[in-house]
Coordinates of C-alpha atoms in Angstrom, one line a residue:
X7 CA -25.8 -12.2 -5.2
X8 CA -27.2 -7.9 -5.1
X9 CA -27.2 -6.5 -2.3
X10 CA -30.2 -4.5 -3.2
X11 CA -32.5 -7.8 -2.6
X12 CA -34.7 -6.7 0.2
X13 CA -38.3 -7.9 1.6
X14 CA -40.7 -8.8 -1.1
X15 CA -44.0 -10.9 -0.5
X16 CA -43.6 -14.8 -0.9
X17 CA -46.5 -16.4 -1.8
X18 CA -48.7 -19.2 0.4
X19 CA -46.0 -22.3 0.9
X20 CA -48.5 -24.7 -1.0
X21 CA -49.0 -22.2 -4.3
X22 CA -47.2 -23.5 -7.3
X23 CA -45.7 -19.5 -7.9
X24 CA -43.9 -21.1 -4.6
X25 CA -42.5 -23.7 -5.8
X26 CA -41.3 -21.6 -9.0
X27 CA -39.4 -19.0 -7.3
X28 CA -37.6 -21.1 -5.4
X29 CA -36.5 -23.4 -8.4
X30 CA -35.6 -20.6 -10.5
X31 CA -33.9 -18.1 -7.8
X32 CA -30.2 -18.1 -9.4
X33 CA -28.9 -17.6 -5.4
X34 CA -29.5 -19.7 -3.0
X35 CA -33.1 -19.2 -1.8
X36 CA -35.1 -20.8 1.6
X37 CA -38.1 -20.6 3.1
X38 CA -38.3 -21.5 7.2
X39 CA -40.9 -22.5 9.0
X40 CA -41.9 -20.2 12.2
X41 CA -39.1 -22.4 14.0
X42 CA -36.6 -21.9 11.6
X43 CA -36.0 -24.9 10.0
X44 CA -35.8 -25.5 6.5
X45 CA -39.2 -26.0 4.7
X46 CA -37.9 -25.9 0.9
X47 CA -34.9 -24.5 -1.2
X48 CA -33.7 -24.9 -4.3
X49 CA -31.1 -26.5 -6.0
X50 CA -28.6 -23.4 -6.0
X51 CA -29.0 -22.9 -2.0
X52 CA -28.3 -26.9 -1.6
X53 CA -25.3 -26.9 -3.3
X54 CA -24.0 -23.5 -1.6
X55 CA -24.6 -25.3 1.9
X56 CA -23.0 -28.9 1.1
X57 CA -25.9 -31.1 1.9
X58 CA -28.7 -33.0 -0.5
X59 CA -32.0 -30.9 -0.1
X60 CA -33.7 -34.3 1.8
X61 CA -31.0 -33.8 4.6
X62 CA -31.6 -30.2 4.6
X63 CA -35.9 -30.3 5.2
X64 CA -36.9 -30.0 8.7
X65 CA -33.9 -29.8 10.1
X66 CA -32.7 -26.2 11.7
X67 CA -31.2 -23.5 9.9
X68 CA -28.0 -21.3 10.7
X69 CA -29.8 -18.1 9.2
X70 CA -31.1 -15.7 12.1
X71 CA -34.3 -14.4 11.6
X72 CA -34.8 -10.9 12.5
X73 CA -33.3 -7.7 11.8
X74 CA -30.0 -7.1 10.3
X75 CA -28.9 -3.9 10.8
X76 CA -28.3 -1.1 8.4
X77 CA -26.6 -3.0 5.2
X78 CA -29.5 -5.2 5.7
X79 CA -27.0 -8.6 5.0
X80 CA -25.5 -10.8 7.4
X81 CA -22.1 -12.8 6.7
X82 CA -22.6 -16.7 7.7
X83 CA -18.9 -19.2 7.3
X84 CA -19.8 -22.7 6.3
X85 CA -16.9 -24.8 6.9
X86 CA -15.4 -26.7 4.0
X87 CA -14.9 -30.6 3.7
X88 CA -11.4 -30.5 2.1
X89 CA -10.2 -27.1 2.6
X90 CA -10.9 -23.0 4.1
X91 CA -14.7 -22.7 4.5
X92 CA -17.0 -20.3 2.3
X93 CA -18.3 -17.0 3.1
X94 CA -22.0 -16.8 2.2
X95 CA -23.8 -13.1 2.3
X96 CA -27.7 -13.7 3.0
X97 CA -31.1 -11.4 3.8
X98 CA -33.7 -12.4 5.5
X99 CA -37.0 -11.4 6.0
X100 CA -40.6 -12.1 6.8
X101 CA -43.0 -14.4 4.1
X102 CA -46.0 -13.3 5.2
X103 CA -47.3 -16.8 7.0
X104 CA -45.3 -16.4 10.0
X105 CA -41.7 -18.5 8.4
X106 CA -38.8 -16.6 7.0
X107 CA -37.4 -16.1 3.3
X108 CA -33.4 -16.3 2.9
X109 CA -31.5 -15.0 -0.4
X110 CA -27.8 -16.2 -0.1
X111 CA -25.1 -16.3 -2.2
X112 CA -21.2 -17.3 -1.9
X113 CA -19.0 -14.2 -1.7
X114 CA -15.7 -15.5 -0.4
X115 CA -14.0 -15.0 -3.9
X116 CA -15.2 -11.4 -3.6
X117 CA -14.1 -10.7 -0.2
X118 CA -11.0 -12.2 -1.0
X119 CA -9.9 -9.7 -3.6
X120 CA -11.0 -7.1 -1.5
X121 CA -9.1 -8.0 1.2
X122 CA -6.1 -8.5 -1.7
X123 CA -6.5 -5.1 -3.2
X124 CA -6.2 -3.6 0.2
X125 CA -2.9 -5.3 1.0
X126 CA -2.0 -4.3 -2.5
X127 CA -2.5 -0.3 -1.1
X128 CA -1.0 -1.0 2.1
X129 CA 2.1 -2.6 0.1
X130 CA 2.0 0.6 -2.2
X131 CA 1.9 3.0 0.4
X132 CA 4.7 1.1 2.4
X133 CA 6.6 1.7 -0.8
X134 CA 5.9 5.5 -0.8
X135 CA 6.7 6.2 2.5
X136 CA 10.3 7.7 3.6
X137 CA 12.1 4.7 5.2
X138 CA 14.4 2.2 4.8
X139 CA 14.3 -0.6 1.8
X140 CA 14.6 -3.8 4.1
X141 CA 11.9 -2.0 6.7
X142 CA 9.3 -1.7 3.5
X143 CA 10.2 -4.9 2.1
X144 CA 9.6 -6.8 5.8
X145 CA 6.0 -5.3 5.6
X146 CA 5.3 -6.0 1.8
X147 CA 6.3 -9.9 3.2
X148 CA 3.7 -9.2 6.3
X149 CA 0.8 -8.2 4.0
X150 CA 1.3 -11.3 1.8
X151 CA 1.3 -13.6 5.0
X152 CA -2.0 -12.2 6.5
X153 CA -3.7 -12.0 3.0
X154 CA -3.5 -14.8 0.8
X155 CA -3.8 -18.4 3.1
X156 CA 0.2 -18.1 3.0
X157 CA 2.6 -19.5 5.8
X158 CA 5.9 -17.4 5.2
X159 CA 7.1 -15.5 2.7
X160 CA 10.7 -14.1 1.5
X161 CA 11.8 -11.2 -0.5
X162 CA 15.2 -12.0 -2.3
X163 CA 17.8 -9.7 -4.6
X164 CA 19.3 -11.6 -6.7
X165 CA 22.5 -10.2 -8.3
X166 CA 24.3 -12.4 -9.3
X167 CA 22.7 -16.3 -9.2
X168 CA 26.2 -17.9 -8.7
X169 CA 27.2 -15.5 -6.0
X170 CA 25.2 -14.7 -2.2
X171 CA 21.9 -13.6 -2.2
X172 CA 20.6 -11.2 0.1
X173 CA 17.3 -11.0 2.1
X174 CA 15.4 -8.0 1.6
X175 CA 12.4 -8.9 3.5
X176 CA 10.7 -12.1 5.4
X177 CA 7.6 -12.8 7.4
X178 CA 6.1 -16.6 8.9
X179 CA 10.1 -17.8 9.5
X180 CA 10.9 -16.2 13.3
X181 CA 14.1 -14.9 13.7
X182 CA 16.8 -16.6 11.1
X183 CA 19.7 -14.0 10.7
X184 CA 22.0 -16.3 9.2
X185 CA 19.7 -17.8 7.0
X186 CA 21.8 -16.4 3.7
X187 CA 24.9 -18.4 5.5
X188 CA 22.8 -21.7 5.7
X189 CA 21.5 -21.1 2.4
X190 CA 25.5 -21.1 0.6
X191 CA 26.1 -24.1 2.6
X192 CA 22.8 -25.7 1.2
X193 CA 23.8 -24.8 -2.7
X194 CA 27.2 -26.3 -1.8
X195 CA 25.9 -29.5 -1.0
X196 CA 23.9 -29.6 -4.5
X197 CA 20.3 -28.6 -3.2
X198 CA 17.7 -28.3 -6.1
X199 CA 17.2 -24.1 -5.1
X200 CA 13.7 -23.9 -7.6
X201 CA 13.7 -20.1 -7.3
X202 CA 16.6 -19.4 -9.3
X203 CA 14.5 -20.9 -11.8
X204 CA 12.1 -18.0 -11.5
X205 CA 14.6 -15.4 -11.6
X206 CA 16.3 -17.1 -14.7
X207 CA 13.4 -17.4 -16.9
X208 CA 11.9 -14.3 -15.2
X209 CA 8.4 -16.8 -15.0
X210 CA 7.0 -18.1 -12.0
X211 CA 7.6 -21.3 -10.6
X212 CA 5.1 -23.2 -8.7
X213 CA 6.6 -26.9 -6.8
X214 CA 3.2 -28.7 -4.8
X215 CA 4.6 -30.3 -1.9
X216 CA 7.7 -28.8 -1.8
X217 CA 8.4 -28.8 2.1
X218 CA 8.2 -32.6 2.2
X219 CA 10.8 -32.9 -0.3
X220 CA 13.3 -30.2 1.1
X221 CA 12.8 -32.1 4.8
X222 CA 14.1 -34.9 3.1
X223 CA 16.7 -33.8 1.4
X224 CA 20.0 -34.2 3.1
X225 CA 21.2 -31.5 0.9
X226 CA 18.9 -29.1 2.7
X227 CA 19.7 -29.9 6.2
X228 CA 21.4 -27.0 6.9
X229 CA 17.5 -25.1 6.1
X230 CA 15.7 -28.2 7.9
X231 CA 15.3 -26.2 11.4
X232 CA 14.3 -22.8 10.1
X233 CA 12.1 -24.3 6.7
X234 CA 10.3 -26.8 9.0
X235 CA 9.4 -23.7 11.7
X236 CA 5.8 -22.9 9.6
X237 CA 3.1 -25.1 8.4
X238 CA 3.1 -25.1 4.7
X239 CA 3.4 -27.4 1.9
X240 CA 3.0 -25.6 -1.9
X241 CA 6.3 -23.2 -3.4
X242 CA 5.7 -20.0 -5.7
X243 CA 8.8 -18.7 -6.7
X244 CA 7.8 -15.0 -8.3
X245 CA 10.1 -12.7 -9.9
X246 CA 10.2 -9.4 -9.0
X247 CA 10.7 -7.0 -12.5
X248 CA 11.1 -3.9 -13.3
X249 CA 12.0 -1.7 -16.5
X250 CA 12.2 -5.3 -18.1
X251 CA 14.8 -6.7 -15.3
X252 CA 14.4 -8.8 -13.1
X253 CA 16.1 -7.7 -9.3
X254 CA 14.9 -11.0 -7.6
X255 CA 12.3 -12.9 -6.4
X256 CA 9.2 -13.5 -4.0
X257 CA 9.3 -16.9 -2.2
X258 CA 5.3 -17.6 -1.3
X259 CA 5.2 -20.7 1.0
X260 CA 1.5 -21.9 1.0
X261 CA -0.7 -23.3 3.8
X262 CA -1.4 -27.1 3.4
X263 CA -4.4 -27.9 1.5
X264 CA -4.2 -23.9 -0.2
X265 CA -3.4 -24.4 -3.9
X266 CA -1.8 -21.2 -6.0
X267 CA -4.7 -20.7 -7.9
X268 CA -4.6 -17.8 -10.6
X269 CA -6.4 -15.3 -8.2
X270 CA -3.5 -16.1 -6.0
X271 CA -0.7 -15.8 -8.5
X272 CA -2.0 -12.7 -9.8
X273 CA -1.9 -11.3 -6.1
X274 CA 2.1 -12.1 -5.7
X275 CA 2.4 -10.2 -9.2
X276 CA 1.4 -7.5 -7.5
X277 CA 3.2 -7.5 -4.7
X278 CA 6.3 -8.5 -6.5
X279 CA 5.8 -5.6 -8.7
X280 CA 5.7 -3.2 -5.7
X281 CA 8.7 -4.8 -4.1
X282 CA 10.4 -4.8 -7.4
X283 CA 10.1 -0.7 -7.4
X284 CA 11.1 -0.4 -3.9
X285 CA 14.6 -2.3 -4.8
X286 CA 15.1 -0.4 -8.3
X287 CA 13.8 2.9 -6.4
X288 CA 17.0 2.0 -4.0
X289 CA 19.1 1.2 -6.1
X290 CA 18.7 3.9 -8.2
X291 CA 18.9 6.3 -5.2
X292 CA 22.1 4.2 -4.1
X293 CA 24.1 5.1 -7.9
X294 CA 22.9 8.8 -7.9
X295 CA 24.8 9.0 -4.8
X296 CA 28.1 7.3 -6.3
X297 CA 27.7 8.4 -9.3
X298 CA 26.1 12.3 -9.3
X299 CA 27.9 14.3 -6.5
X300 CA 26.8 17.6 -7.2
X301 CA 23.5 18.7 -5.2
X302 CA 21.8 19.7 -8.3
X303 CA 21.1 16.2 -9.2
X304 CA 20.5 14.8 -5.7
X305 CA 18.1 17.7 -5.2
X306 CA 16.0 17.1 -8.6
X307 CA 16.6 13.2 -8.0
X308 CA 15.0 13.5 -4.3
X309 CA 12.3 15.8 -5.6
X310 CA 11.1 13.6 -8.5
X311 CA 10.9 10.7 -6.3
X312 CA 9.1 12.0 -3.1
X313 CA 6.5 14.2 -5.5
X314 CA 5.8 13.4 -8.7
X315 CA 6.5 10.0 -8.9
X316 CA 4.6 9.2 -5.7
X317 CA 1.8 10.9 -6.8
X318 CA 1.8 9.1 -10.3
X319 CA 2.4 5.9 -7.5
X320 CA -0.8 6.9 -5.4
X321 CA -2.6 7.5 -8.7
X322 CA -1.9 4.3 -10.1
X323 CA -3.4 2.8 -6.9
X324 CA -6.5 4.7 -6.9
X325 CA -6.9 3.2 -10.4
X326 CA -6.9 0.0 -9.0
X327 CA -8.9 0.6 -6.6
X328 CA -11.5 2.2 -9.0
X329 CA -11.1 -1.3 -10.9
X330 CA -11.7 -3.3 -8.0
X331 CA -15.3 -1.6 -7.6
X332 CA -16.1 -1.3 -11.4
X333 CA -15.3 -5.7 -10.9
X334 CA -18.1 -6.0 -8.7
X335 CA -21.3 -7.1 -9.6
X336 CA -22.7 -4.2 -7.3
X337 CA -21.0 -1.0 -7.5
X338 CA -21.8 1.8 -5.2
X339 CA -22.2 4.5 -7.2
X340 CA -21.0 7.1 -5.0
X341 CA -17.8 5.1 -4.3
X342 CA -17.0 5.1 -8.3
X343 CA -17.4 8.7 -8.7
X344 CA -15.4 9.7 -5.3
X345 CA -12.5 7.5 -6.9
X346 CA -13.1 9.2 -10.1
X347 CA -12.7 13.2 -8.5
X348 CA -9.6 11.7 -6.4
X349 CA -8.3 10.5 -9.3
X350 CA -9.0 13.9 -11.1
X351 CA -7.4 15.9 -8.4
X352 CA -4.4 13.7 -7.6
X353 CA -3.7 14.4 -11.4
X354 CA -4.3 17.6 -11.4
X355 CA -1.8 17.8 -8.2
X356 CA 0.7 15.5 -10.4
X357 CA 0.9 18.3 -12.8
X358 CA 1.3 21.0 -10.8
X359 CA 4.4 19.6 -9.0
X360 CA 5.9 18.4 -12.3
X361 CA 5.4 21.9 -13.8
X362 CA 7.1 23.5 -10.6
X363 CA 10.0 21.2 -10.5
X364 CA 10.5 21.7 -14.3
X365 CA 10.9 25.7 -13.4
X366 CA 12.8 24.9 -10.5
X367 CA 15.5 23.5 -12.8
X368 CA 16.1 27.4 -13.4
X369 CA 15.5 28.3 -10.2
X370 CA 16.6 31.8 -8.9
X371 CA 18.5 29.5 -6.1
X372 CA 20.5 31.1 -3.7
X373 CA 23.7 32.5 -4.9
X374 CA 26.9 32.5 -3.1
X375 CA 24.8 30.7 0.1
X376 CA 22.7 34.0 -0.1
X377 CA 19.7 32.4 1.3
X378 CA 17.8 35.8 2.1
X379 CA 18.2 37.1 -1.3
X380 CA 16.9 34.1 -2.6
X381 CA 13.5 33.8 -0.7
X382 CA 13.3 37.1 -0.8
X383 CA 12.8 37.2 -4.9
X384 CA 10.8 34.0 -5.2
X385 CA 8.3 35.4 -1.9
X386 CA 7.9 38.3 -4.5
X387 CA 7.1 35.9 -7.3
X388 CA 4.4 34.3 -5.5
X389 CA 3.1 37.4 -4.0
X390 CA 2.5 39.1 -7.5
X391 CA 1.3 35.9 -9.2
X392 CA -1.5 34.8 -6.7
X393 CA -1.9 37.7 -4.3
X394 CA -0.8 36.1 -1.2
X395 CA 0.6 38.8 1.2
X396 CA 4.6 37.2 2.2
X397 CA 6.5 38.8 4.5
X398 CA 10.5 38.0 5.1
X399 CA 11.6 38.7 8.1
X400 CA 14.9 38.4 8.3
X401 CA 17.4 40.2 11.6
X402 CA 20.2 38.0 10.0
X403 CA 21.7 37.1 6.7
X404 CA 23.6 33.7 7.5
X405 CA 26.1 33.0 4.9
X406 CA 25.7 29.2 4.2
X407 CA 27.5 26.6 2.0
X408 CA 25.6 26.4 -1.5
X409 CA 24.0 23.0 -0.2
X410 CA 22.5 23.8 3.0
X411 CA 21.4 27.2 1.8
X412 CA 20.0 25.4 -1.4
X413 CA 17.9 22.4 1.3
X414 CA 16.4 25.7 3.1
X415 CA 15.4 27.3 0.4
X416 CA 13.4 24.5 -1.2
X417 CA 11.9 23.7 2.1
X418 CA 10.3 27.3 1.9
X419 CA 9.3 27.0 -1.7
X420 CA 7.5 23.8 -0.6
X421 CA 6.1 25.3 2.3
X422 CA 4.8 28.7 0.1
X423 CA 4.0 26.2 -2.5
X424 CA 1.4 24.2 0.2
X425 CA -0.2 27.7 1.7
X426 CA -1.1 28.8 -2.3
X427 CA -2.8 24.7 -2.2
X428 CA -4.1 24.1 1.0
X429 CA -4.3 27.0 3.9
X430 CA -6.7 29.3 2.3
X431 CA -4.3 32.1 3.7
X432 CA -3.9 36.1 3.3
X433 CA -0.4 36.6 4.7
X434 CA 2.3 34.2 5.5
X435 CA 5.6 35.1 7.4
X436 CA 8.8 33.7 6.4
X437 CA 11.6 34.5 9.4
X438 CA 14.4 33.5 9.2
X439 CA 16.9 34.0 12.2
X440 CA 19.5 32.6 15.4
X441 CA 18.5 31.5 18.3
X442 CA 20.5 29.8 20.8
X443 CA 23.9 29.0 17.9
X444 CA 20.9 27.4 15.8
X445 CA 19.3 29.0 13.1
X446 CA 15.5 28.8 12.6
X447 CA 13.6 29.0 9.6
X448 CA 10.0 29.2 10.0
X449 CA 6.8 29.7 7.7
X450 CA 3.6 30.8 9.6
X451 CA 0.3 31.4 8.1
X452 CA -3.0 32.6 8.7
X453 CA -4.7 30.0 6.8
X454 CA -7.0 27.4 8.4
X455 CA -4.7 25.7 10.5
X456 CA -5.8 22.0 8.1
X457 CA -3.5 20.4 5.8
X458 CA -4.7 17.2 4.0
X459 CA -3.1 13.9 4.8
X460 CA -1.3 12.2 1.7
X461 CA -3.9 10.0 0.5
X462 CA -1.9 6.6 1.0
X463 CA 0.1 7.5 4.2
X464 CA -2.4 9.3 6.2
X465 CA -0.2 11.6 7.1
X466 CA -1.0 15.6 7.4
X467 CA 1.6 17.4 4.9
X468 CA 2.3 14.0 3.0
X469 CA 5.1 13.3 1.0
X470 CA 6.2 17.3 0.9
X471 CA 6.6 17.5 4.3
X472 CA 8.8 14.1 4.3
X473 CA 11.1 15.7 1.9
X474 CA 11.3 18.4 4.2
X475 CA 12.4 16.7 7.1
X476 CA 15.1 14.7 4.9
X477 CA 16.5 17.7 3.6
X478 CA 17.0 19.2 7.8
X479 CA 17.9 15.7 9.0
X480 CA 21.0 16.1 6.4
X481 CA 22.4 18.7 8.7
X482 CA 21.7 17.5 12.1
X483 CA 18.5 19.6 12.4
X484 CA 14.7 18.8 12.9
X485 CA 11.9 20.1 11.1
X486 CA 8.1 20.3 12.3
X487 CA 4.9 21.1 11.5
X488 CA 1.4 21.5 12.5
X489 CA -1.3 24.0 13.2
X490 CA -0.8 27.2 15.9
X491 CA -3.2 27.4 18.5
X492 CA -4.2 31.2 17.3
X493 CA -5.0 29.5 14.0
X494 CA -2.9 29.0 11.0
X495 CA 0.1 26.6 9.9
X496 CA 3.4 26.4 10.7
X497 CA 6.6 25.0 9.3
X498 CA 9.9 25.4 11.5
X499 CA 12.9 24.2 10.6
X500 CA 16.3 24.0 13.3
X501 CA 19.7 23.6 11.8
X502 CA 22.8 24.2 14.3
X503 CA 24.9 26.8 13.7
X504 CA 28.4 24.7 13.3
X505 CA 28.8 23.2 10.3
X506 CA 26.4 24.9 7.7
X507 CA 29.5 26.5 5.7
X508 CA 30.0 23.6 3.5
X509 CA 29.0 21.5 0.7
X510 CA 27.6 18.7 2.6
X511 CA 27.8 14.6 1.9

């Protein structure tokens, strides 16, 4: 159906050029009497309603005459005989002797893949934001659950096949803490566990009717209670891979009478895609630790993630976004080409961070916890290079250990490095100094008091100001920021006194 149908002049009811338009109108198409009731259609809007034409004549319609606000469409659900009811779009206007003309058309497979590619954003920004793995993983579950006509869902890391499993996220189930312990005692009784299929063979599984069989197995007894708590009936069992591996699996437990169809399947690729780079993302973060001690590598391992490969995340999404209009049989124009310059400036952005992060591998980083020194020269840098004015203020010269001073120094490159981007500034003033046994290090501009939100997070200072709040959190501090009432932006970060003489965890 196009939306850009809107009022055109129907001819007299008996005229044969009637009778023709509504044959041959590929959507559904009606004409009402001045009662509204049906006074002919064609084959198309018959079919889309359920119901032989001869029931339909005479009888009333559910269209409502009149205006329809500004999109000009109304959304009308038809329930269906066997299954979920359909979503048809219509207009409806005047036909010029005093009865109505409907165009309609079925648009629940396109709403449905909207509402999919939203969770799919909502799943992607879950996995961009600072927070913990099973917290992100929960929501990816929710998402799935309120999208797709699924029941419950699980996220599983799977290690090992022959050893425990452990939960990573779950939705639709209610509280079942010890559901790992009932699961052991289910594999030790011989249960049929499909999934591990789908993590062996890295493939999908799909079982119909699966909860019948599992409530009737006594091998799954020790499940029954907590499997027989939703109201489902079909099993997906979707790996989750990454870089080629596969780190575990999505258990999709579907509503009775909702088959995995491909649009469905397609949706839990996603999603197990996004899960799949939260769990490598962890793990990956987890080995660094074990594995690289030196802050260095957990500085340039922290900065990748929360910049550039965020940013290549969001970007990714915007693609599919961009796709998801493209798909349509409608695109808004001015939707496309808004995509298109995000797209262009979140690339642009992309670059610039990677090319500062490949100069900060040389960085003039403090020296012997020399922290004033430091910010001193780079201020200088970025004075002469873009003609900001930067000012360091600095009453004391706090000898720190090599990590913290190295934390508080990137957190005021970042911060210089989001004035030259976003504040529109002439001066900023970096002071750094004690108050009260803590020590403050604070970035004030004159700028416009506005920073953008991160594009998938909504949040004002996005992922840079995340990793600056990691990097004080390590200490024991706090950082904030946000506009000053006199106008401008600040960035304050507290660190106490004790403690900032060593290397750090």
């Amino acid at each position: 159906m196009h939306d850009d149908v809107t009022t055109v002049p129907v001819p007299d009811r008996d005229a044969p050029g009637a009778a023709a338009l509504v044959a041959v109108c590929p959507d559904g198409l009606v004409l009402l009497d001045d009662e509204g009731r049906f006074r002919s259609l064609n084959p198309a809007a018959a079919a889309l309603l359920g119901r032989p034409a001869d029931e339909l004549l005479g009888t009333p319609a559910p269209f409502v005459p009149g205006p329809a606000g500004p999109s000009g469409t109304r959304t009308l659900r038809r329930p269906g005989p066997d299954g979920p009811g359909r979503e048809l779009r219509y207009r409806i206007a005047p036909d010029g002797t005093g009865g109505w003309a409907v165009w309609f058309g079925d648009v629940t497979d396109r709403l449905a893949r909207q509402e999919r590619l939203t969770a799919i954003v909502r799943a992607a920004a879950g996995v961009a934001e600072a927070g913990s793995l099973t917290s992100t993983l929960d929501a990816i579950a929710r998402e799935i659950i309120g999208t797709a006509h699924i029941a419950a869902a699980q996220i599983l890391a799977v290690d090992d096949p022959a050893a425990d499993l452990q939960v990573l996220g779950m939705a639709g189930f209610g509280s079942a803490p010890d559901f790992v312990r009932r699961l052991r005692s289910c594999r030790e009784r011989g249960a049929d566990i499909r999934f591990l299929e789908a993590h062996a063979r890295g493939e999908p599984v799909v079982v119909p009717h699966r909860r019948a069989a599992i409530l009737s197995d006594p091998a799954w007894e020790p499940l029954h209670e907590i499997m027989g708590r939703p109201d489902w009936d079909g099993f997906v069992a979707m790996p989750m891979v990454v870089r080629g591996t596969t780190v575990g699996v999505i258990n999709a437990y579907y509503e009775p009478d909702e088959a995995p169809d491909p649009s469905s399947l397609a949706f839990l690729e996603a999603m197990a895609a996004h899960a799949a780079v939260a769990v490598d993302t962890a793990r990956l973060v987890a080995r660094s630790r074990s594995e690289a001690r030196t802050a260095e590598r957990r500085r340039l391992a922290r900065d990748l993630h929360d910049s550039v490969v965020q940013q290549l995340f969001s970007i990714r999404m915007q693609v599919s976004a961009l796709q998801g209009q493209l798909d349509r049989s409608d695109p808004d124009p001015s939707r496309v080409l808004g995509a298109a310059t995000e797209l262009s400036e979140m690339s642009a952005d992309a670059l610039d961070d990677l090319r500062l992060l490949v100069r900060e591998m040389h960085p003039a980083a403090p020296r012997g916890g020399d922290l004033v020194e430091a910010v001193r020269t780079h201020a200088s840098e970025v004075q002469s290079r873009t003609g900001l004015r930067v000012d360091v203020l600095a009453p004391v010269d706090p000898r720190l250990g090599p990590g913290v001073a190295d934390d508080l120094y990137r957190t005021v490159r970042e911060a210089l490095h989001n004035v030259v981007k976003h504040a529109g500034a002439d001066t900023v003033r970096v002071r750094i100094e004690r108050i009260d046994g803590d020590l403050v290090v604070e970035i004030a501009d004159d700028g416009t008091g506005i920073r953008p939100a991160d594009p998938l997070t909504g949040v004002p200072g996005g992922i840079g100001l995340v990793s600056m709040r990691e990097r004080a959190e390590r200490w024991g501090g706090t950082c904030s920021a946000g506009p000053r009432p006199d106008g401008g932006w600040t960035v304050r970060t507290v660190l106490p006194v004790a403690g900032l003489h060593g290397e750090g965890a």
